[in-house]
Short mmCIF file of C-alpha atoms in Angstrom, two decimals:
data_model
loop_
_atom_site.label_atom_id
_atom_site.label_comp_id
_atom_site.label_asym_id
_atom_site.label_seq_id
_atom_site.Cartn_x
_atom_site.Cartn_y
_atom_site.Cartn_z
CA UNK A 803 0.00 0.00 0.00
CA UNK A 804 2.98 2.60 0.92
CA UNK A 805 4.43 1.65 -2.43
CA UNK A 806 1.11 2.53 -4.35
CA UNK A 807 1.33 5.77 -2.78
CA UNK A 808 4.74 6.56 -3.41
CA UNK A 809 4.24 5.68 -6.91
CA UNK A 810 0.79 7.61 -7.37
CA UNK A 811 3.27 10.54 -5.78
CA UNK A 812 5.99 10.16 -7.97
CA UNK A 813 3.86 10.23 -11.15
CA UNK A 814 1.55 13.33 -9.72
CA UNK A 815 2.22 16.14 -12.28
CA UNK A 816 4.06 19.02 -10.87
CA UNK A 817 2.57 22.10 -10.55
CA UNK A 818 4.58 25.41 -9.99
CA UNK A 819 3.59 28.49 -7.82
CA UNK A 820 1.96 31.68 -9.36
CA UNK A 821 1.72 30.00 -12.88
CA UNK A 822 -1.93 30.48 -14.12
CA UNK A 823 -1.72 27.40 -16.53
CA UNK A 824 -0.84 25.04 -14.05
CA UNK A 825 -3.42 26.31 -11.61
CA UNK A 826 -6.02 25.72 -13.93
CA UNK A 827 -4.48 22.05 -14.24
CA UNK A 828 -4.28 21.65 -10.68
CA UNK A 829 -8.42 22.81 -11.19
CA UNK A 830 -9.25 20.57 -13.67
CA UNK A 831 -7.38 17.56 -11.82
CA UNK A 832 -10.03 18.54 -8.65
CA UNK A 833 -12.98 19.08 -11.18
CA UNK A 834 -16.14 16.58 -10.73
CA UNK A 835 -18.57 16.97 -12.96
CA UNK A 836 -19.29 19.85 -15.57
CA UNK A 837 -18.49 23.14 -14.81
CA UNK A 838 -21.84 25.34 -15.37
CA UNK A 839 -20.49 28.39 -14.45
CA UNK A 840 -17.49 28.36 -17.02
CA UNK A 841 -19.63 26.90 -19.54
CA UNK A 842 -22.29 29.86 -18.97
CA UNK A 843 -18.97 32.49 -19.54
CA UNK A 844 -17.91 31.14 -22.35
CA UNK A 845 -21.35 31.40 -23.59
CA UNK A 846 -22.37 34.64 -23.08
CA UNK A 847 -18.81 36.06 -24.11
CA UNK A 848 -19.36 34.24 -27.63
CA UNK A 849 -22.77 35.46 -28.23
CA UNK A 850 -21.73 38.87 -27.31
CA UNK A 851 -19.40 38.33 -30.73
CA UNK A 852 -22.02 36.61 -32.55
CA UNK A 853 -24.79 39.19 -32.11
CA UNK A 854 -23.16 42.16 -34.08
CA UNK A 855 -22.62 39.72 -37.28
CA UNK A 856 -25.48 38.87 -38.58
CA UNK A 857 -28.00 41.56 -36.14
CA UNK A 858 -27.86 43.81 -39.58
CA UNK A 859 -29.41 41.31 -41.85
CA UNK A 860 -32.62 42.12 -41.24
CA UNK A 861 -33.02 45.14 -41.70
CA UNK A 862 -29.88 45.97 -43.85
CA UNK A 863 -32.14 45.82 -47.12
CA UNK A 864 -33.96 48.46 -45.82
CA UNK A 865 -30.87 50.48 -44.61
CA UNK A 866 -29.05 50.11 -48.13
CA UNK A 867 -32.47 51.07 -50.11
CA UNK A 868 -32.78 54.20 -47.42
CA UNK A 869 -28.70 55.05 -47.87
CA UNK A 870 -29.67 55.73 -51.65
CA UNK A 871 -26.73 53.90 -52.67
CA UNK A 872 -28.74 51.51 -55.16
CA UNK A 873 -30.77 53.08 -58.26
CA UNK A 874 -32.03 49.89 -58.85
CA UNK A 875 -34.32 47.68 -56.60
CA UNK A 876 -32.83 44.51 -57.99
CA UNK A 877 -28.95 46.17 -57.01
CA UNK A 878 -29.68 46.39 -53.23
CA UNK A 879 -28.72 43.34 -52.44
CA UNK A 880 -25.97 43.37 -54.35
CA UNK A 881 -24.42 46.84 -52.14
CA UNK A 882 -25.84 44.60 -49.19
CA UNK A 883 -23.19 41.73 -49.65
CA UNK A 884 -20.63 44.04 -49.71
CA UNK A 885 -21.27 45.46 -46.09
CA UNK A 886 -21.59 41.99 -44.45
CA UNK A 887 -18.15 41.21 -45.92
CA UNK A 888 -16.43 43.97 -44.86
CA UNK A 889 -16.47 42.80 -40.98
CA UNK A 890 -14.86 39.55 -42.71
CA UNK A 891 -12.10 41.00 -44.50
CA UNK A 892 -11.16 42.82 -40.99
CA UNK A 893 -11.25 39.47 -39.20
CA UNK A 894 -9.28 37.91 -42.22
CA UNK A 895 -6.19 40.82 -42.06
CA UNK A 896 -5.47 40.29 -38.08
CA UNK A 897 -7.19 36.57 -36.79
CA UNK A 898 -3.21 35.62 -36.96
CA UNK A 899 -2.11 38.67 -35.02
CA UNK A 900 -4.42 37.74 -32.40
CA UNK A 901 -4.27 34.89 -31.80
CA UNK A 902 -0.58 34.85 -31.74
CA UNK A 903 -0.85 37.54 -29.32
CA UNK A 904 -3.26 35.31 -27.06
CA UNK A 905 -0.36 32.36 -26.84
CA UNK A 906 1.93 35.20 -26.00
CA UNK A 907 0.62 37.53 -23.51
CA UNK A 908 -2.63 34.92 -22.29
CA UNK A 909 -5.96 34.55 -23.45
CA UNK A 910 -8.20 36.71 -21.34
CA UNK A 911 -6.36 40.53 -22.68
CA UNK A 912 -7.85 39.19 -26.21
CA UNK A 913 -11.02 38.29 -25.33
CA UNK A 914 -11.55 41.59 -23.06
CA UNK A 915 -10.26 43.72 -26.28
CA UNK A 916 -12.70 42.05 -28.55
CA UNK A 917 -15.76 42.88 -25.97
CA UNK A 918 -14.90 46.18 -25.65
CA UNK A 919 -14.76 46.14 -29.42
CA UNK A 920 -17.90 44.84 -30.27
CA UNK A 921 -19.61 47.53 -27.83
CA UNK A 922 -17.34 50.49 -29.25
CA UNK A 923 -18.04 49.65 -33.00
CA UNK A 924 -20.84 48.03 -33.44
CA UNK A 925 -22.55 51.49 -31.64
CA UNK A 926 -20.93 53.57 -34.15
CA UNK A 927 -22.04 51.36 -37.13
CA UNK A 928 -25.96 51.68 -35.84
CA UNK A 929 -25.55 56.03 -36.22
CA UNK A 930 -23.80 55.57 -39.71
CA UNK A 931 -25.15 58.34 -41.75
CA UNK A 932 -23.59 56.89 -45.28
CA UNK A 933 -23.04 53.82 -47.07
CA UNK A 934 -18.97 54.21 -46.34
CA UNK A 935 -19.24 55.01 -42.84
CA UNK A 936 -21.06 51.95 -42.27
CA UNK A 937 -18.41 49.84 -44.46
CA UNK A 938 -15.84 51.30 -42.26
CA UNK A 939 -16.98 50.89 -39.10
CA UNK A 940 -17.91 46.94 -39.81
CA UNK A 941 -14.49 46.25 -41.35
CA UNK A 942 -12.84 47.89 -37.90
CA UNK A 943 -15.48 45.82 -35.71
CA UNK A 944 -14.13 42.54 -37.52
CA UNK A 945 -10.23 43.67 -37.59
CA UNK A 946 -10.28 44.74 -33.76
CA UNK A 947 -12.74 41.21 -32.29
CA UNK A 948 -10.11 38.92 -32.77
CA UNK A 949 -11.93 36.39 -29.67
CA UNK A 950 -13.44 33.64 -30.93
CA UNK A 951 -9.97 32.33 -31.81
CA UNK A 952 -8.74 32.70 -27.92
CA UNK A 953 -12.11 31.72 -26.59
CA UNK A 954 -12.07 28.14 -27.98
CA UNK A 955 -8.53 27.36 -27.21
CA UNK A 956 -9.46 28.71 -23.70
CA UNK A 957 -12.29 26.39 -23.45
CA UNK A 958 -10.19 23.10 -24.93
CA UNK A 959 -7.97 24.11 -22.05
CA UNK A 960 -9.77 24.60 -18.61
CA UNK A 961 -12.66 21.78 -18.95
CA UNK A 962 -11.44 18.11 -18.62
CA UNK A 963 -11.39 15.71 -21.44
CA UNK A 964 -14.64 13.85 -21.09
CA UNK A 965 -16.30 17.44 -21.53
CA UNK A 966 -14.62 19.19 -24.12
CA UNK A 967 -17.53 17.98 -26.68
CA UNK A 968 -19.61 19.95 -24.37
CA UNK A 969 -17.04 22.80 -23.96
CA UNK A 970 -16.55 23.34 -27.37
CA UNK A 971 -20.37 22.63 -28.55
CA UNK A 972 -21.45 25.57 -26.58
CA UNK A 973 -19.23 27.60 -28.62
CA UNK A 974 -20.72 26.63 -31.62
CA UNK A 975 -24.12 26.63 -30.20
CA UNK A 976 -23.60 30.24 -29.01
CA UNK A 977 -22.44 31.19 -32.24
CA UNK A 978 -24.90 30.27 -34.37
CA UNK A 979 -27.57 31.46 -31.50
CA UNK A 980 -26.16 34.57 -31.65
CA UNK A 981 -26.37 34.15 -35.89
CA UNK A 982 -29.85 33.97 -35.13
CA UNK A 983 -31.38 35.59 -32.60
CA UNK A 984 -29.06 38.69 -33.61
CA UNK A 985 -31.19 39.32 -36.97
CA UNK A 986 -34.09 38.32 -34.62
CA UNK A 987 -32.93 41.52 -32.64
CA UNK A 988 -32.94 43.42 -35.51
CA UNK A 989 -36.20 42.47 -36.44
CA UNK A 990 -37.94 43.01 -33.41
CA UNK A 991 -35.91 45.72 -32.73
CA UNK A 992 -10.87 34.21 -15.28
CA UNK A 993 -8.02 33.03 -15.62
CA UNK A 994 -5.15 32.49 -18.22
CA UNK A 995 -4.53 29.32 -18.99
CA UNK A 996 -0.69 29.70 -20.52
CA UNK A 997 2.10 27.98 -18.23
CA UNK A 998 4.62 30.63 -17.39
CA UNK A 999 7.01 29.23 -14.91
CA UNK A 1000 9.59 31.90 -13.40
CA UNK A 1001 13.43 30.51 -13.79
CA UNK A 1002 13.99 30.79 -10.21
CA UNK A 1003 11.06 28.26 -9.11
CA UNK A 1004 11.70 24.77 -8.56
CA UNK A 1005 8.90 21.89 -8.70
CA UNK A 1006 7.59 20.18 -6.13
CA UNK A 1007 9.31 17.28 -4.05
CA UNK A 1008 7.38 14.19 -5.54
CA UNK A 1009 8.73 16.04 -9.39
CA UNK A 1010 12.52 15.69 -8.29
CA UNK A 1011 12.11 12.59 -6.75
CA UNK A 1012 10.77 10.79 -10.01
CA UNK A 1013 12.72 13.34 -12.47
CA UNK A 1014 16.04 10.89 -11.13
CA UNK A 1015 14.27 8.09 -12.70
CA UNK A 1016 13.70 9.80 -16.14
CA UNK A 1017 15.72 10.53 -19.24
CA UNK A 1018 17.21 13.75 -18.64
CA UNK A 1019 16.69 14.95 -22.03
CA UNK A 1020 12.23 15.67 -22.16
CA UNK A 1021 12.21 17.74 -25.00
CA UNK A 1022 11.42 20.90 -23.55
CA UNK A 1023 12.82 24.24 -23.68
CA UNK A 1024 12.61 27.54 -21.36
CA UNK A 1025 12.16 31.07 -22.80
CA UNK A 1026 13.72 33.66 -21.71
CA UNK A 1027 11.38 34.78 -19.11
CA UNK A 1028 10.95 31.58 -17.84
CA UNK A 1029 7.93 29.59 -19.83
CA UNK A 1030 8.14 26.07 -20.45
CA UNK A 1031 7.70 24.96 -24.19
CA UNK A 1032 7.75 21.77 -25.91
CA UNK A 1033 9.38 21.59 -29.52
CA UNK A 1034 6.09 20.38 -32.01
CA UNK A 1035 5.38 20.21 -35.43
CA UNK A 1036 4.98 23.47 -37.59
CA UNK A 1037 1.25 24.49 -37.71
CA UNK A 1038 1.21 25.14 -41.70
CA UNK A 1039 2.55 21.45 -42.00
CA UNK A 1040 0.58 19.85 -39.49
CA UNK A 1041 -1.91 17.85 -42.02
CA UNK A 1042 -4.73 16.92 -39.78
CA UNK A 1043 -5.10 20.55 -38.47
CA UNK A 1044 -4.35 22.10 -42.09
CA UNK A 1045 -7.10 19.56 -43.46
CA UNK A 1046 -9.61 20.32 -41.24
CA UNK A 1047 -8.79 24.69 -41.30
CA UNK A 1048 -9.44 24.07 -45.02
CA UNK A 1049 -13.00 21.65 -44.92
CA UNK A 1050 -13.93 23.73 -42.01
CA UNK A 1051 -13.28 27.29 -44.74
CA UNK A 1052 -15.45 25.27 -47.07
CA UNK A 1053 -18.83 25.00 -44.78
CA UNK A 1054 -17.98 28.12 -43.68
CA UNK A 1055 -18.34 30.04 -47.02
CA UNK A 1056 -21.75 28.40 -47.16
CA UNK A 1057 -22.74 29.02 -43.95
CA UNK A 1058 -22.05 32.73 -44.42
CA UNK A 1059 -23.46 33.22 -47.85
CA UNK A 1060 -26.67 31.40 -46.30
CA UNK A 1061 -27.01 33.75 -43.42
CA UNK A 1062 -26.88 36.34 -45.71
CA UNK A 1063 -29.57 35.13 -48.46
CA UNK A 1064 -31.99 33.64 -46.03
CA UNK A 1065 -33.04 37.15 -44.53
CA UNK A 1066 -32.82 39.00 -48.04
CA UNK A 1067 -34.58 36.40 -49.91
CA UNK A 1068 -37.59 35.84 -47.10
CA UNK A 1069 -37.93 39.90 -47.67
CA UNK A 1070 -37.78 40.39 -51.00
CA UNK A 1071 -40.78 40.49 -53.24
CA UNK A 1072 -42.27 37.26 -54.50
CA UNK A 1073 -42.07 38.97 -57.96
CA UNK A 1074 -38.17 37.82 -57.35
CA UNK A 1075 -39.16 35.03 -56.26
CA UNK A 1076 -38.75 35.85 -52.49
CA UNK A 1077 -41.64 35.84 -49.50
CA UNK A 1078 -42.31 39.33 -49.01
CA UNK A 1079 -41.90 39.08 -45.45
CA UNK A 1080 -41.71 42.10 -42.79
CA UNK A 1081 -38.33 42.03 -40.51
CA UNK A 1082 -40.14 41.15 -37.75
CA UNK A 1083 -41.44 38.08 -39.47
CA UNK A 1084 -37.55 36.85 -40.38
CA UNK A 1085 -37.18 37.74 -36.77
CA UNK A 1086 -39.58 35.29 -35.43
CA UNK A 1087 -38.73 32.43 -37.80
CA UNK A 1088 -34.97 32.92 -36.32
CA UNK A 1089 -36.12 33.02 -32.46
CA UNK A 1090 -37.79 30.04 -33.10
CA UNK A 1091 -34.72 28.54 -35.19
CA UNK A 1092 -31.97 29.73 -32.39
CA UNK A 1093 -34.53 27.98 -29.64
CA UNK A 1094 -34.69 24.81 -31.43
CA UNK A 1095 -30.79 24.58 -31.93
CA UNK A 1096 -30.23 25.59 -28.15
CA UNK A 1097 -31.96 22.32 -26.75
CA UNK A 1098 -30.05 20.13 -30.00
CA UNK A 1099 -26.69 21.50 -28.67
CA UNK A 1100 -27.06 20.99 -25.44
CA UNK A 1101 -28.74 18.16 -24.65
CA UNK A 1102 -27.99 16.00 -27.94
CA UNK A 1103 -25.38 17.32 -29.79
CA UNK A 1104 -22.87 15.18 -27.06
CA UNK A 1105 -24.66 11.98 -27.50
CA UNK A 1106 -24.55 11.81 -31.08
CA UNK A 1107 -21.01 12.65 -31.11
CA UNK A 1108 -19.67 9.97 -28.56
CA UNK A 1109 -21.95 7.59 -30.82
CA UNK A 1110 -20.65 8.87 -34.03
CA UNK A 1111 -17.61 11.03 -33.89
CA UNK A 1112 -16.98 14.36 -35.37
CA UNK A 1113 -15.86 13.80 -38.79
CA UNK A 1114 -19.23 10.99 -39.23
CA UNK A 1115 -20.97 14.05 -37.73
CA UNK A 1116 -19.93 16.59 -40.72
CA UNK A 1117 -20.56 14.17 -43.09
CA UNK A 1118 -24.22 13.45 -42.30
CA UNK A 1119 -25.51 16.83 -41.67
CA UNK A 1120 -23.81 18.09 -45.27
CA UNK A 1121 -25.60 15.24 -47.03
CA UNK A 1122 -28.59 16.24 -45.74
CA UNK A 1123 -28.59 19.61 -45.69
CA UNK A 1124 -28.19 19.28 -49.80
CA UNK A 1125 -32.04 17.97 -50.46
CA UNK A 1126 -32.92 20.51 -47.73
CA UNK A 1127 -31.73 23.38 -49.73
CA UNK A 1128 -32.97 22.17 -52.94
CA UNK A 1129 -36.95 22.17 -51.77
CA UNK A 1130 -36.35 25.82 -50.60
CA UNK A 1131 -37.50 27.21 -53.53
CA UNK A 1132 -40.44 25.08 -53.89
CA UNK A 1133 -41.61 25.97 -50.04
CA UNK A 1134 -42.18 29.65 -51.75
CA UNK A 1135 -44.79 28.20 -53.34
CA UNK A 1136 -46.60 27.72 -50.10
CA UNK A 1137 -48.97 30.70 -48.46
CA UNK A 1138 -50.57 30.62 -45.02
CA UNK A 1139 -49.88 28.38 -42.08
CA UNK A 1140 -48.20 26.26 -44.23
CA UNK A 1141 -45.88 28.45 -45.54
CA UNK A 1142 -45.02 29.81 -42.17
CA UNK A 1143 -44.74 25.92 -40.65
CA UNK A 1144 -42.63 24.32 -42.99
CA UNK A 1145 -40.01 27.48 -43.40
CA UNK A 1146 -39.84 27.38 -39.39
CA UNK A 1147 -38.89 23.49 -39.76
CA UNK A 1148 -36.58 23.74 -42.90
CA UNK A 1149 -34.61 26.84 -41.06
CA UNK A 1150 -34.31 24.61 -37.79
CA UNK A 1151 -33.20 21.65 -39.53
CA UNK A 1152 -30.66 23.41 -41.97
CA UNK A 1153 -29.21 25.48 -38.59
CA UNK A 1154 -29.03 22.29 -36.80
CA UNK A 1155 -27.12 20.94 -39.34
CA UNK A 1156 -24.91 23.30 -40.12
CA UNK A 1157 -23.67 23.79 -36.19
CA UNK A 1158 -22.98 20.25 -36.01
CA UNK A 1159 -20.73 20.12 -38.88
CA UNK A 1160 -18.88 23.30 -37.03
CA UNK A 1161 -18.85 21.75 -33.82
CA UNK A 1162 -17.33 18.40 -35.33
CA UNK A 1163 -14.61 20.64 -36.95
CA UNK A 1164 -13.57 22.65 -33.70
CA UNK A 1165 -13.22 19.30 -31.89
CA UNK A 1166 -11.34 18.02 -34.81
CA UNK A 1167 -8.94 21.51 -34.76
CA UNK A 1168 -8.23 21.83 -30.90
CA UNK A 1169 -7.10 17.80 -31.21
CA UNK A 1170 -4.45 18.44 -33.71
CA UNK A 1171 -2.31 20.73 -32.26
CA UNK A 1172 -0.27 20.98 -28.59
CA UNK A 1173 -1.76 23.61 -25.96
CA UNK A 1174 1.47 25.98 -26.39
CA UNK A 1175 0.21 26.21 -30.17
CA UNK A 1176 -3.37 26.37 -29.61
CA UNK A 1177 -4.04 30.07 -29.81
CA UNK A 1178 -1.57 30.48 -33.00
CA UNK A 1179 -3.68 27.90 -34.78
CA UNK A 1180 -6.86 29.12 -34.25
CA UNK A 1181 -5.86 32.58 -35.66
CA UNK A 1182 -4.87 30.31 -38.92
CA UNK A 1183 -8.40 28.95 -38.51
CA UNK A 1184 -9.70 32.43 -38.15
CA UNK A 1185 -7.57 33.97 -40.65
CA UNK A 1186 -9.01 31.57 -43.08
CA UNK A 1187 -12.43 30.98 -42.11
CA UNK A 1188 -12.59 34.41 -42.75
CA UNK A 1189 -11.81 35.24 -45.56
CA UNK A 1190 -13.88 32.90 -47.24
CA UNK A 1191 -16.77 34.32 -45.23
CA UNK A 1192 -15.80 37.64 -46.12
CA UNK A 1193 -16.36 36.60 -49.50
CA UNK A 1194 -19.55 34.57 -48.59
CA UNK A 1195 -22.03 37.31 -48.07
CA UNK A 1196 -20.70 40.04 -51.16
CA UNK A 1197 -20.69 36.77 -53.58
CA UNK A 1198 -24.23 35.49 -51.50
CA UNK A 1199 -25.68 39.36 -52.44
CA UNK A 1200 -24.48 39.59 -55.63
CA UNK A 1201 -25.74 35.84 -56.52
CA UNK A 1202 -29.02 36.64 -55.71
CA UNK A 1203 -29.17 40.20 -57.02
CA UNK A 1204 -27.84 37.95 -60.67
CA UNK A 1205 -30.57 35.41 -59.79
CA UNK A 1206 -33.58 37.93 -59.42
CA UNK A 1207 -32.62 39.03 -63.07
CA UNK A 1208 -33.46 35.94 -64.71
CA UNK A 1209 -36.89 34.71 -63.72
CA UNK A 1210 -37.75 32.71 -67.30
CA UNK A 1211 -34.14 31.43 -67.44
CA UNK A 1212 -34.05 27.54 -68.67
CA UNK A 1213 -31.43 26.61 -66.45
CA UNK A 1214 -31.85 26.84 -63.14
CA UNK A 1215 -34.57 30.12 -63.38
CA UNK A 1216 -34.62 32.61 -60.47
CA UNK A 1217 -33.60 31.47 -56.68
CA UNK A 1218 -33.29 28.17 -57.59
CA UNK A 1219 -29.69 28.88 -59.29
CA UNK A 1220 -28.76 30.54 -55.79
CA UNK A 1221 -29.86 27.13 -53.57
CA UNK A 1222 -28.13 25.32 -56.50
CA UNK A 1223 -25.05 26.88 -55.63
CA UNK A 1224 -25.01 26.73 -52.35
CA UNK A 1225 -25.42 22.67 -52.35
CA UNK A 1226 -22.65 22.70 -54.80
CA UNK A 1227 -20.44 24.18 -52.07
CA UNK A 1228 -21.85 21.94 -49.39
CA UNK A 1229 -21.43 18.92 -51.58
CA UNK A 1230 -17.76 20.16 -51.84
CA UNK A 1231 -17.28 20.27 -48.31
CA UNK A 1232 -18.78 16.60 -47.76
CA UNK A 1233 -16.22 14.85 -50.18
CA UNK A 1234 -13.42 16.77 -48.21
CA UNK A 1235 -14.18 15.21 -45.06
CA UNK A 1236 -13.29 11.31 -46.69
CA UNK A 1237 -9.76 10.63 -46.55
CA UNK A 1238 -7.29 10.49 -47.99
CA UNK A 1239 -8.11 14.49 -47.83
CA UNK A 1240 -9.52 14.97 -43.91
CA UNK A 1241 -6.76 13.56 -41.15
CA UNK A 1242 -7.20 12.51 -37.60
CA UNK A 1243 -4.54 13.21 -35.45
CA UNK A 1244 -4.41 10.24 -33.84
CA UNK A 1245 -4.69 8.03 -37.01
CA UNK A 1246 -2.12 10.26 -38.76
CA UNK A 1247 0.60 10.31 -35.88
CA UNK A 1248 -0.17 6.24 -36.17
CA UNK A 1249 0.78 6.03 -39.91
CA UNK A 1250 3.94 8.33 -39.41
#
């Protein structure tokens, strides 16, 4: 028995004094069961980054028709696309910067910036008195909210392993509740977790007791005020993170261009081929939507991916979400009750579906890479991702502006040439999660 304690001593992980990452190891080695107060945090500080995104669809028809930017009805969605990008292309110049800053300096300084951001900017953009002002102050909202990167490496970091499904669902599930209830909005209206260990501190008695029985050489190196590193692979040729950046920059061009059509096509006249429906209508239909995909994420989303895994995860919802999109122009046919219960399902079930590819590909990201390179590579997955959904709303706009144009076309007349692309870029995205394409870490660190 005094030998099975020694031993359980001697392989207890050190933990040094006044180093935030190794209290919140010490934390997680005391944690029982799932911590609801973190989880709520994390939550709320997503959302709050999520809101200002998509809050202007709406009612950003309306804004760009009263700006007197468009002389044409059928051009205001094109000028639309072009603002919703904007806070893209700022997240796509400095995702990097940020979140090489977070691994530098800690997490938390990022993710208080990016708050104080949203509130700042997103103000300013709501008393924009021109079309350029409001460009402007969306493409600084997007270049100075460089969060979400920080805020999912934080989360991989202070939960335990058994609930980072959970952890990192909620940021998905905040996200694309924030995607949703902010146009509904418009409608209707602390620790760190890096290990910094000073030069002068020494670990603990059990560490130097079993440190005599190991290899002297562990790999790891000291900076020169004092952090521990450990020597990994490059990010940019680390294939199972690369793969999955790239699949998860796919999905999320289609998930951007979507969040942008939905709202402009449910307003726009049926003449185009849209609903005619009043903001506060879209708003309702999204409420309902973000309620929907709240109880999924929460209570389901973790089943089904213990079942299933992540990448089986992606690959179902994109398969499905492709005959989904392709009756969307045939539910404008509908009037009445029906129209209004079947658009209520089909935006519930394509949201659903969409999050849980997301979610799959976070889990997939944060697996892939050591914690000491955590916050670098999610500002490569930001960097990306946004880009492509910078370009996702102005090409989303512009699509459907094109689309509007040619009601009697032969091929593929009106809105149903807009679905049609969109499930070509979904259908994209599902043959890049097969392999040889889509790696595992753990099945690609077996093969090498």
């Amino acid at each position: 028995m005094a030998n099975d304690e020694l031993q359980e001593k001697l392989l207890k992980k050190p933990y040094y004094e006044n180093c935030p990452g190794c209290m919140v190891d010490e934390m997680k080695e005391r944690q029982r069961g799932l911590p609801i107060t973190k989880l709520l945090a994390i939550w709320t500080i997503v959302l709050s980054a999520a809101l200002p995104i998509s809050s202007l669809f709406p009612f950003l028809y309306f804004m760009i028709r009263d700006l007197h930017i468009a002389k044409r009805e059928e051009d205001i969605n094109f000028y639309a696309g072009y603002v919703g990008a904007s806070y893209m292309l700022g997240r796509t110049l400095t995702s990097m910067f940020w979140g090489v800053v977070a691994d530098r300096y800690g997490r938390k300084p990022v993710i208080f910036i990016g708050i104080i951001t949203v509130v700042v900017f997103n103000t300013i953009f709501g008393l924009s008195v021109n079309y350029w002002m409001a460009i402007c102050t969306r493409f600084l909202l997007g270049a100075l909210n460089g969060l979400l990167g920080p805020v999912k490496a934080y989360a991989s970091e202070i939960f335990r392993h058994e609930y980072q499904a959970v952890a990192l669902s909620s940021i998905s599930t905040s996200w694309a509740i924030g995607l949703i209830i902010g146009p509904a909005l418009g409608g209707f209206l602390a620790q760190e977790t890096l290990h910094m260990h000073p030069s002068n501190c020494s670990p603990t008695e059990s560490y130097d007791a079993l440190e005599t029985a190991l290899p002297k050489d562990n790999g790891k190196t000291e900076t020169k005020d004092g952090r521990e590193t450990v020597p990994g692979i490059s990010l940019l040729k680390n294939w199972p993170l690369m793969s999955s950046i790239i699949v998860y920059c796919i999905f999320s061009l289609h998930d951007m261009a979507y969040s942008e059509i939905f709202p402009l096509w449910t307003e726009s006249p049926r003449k185009f081929g849209g609903l005619s429906y009043s903001t506060q209508s879209v708003g309702e239909i999204l409420t309902i939507t973000g309620c929907g995909l709240l109880v999924f994420q929460l209570f389901l989303y973790p089943y089904v991916e213990k079942m299933l895994g992540p990448i089986k995860i992606a690959r179902i919802s994109g398969v499905l979400s492709i005959p989904l999109l392709t009756s969307y122009p045939y539910i404008a046919m509908l009037s009445g009750v029906a129209l209004s219960v079947v658009l209520n399902c089909a935006s519930l079930l394509k949201n659903v579906l969409s999050t849980s590819i997301i979610t799959g590909l976070f889990i997939l990201q944060n697996n892939a890479v050591e914690q000491h390179q955590r916050g670098a590579a999610n500002g490569i997955a930001m960097t990306a991702m946004s880009l492509f959904k910078a370009v996702g709303p102005a090409a989303g706009g512009a699509v459907l502006s094109w689309a509007q144009k040619r009601q009697h076309a032969a091929f593929f007349p009106g809105v149903q040439l807009v679905f049609f692309i969109l499930n070509v870029i979904e259908a994209i995205g599902v043959l890049m999660t097969f392999k040889p394409f889509l790696a595992d870490r753990s099945q690609y660190e077996s093969l090498n």
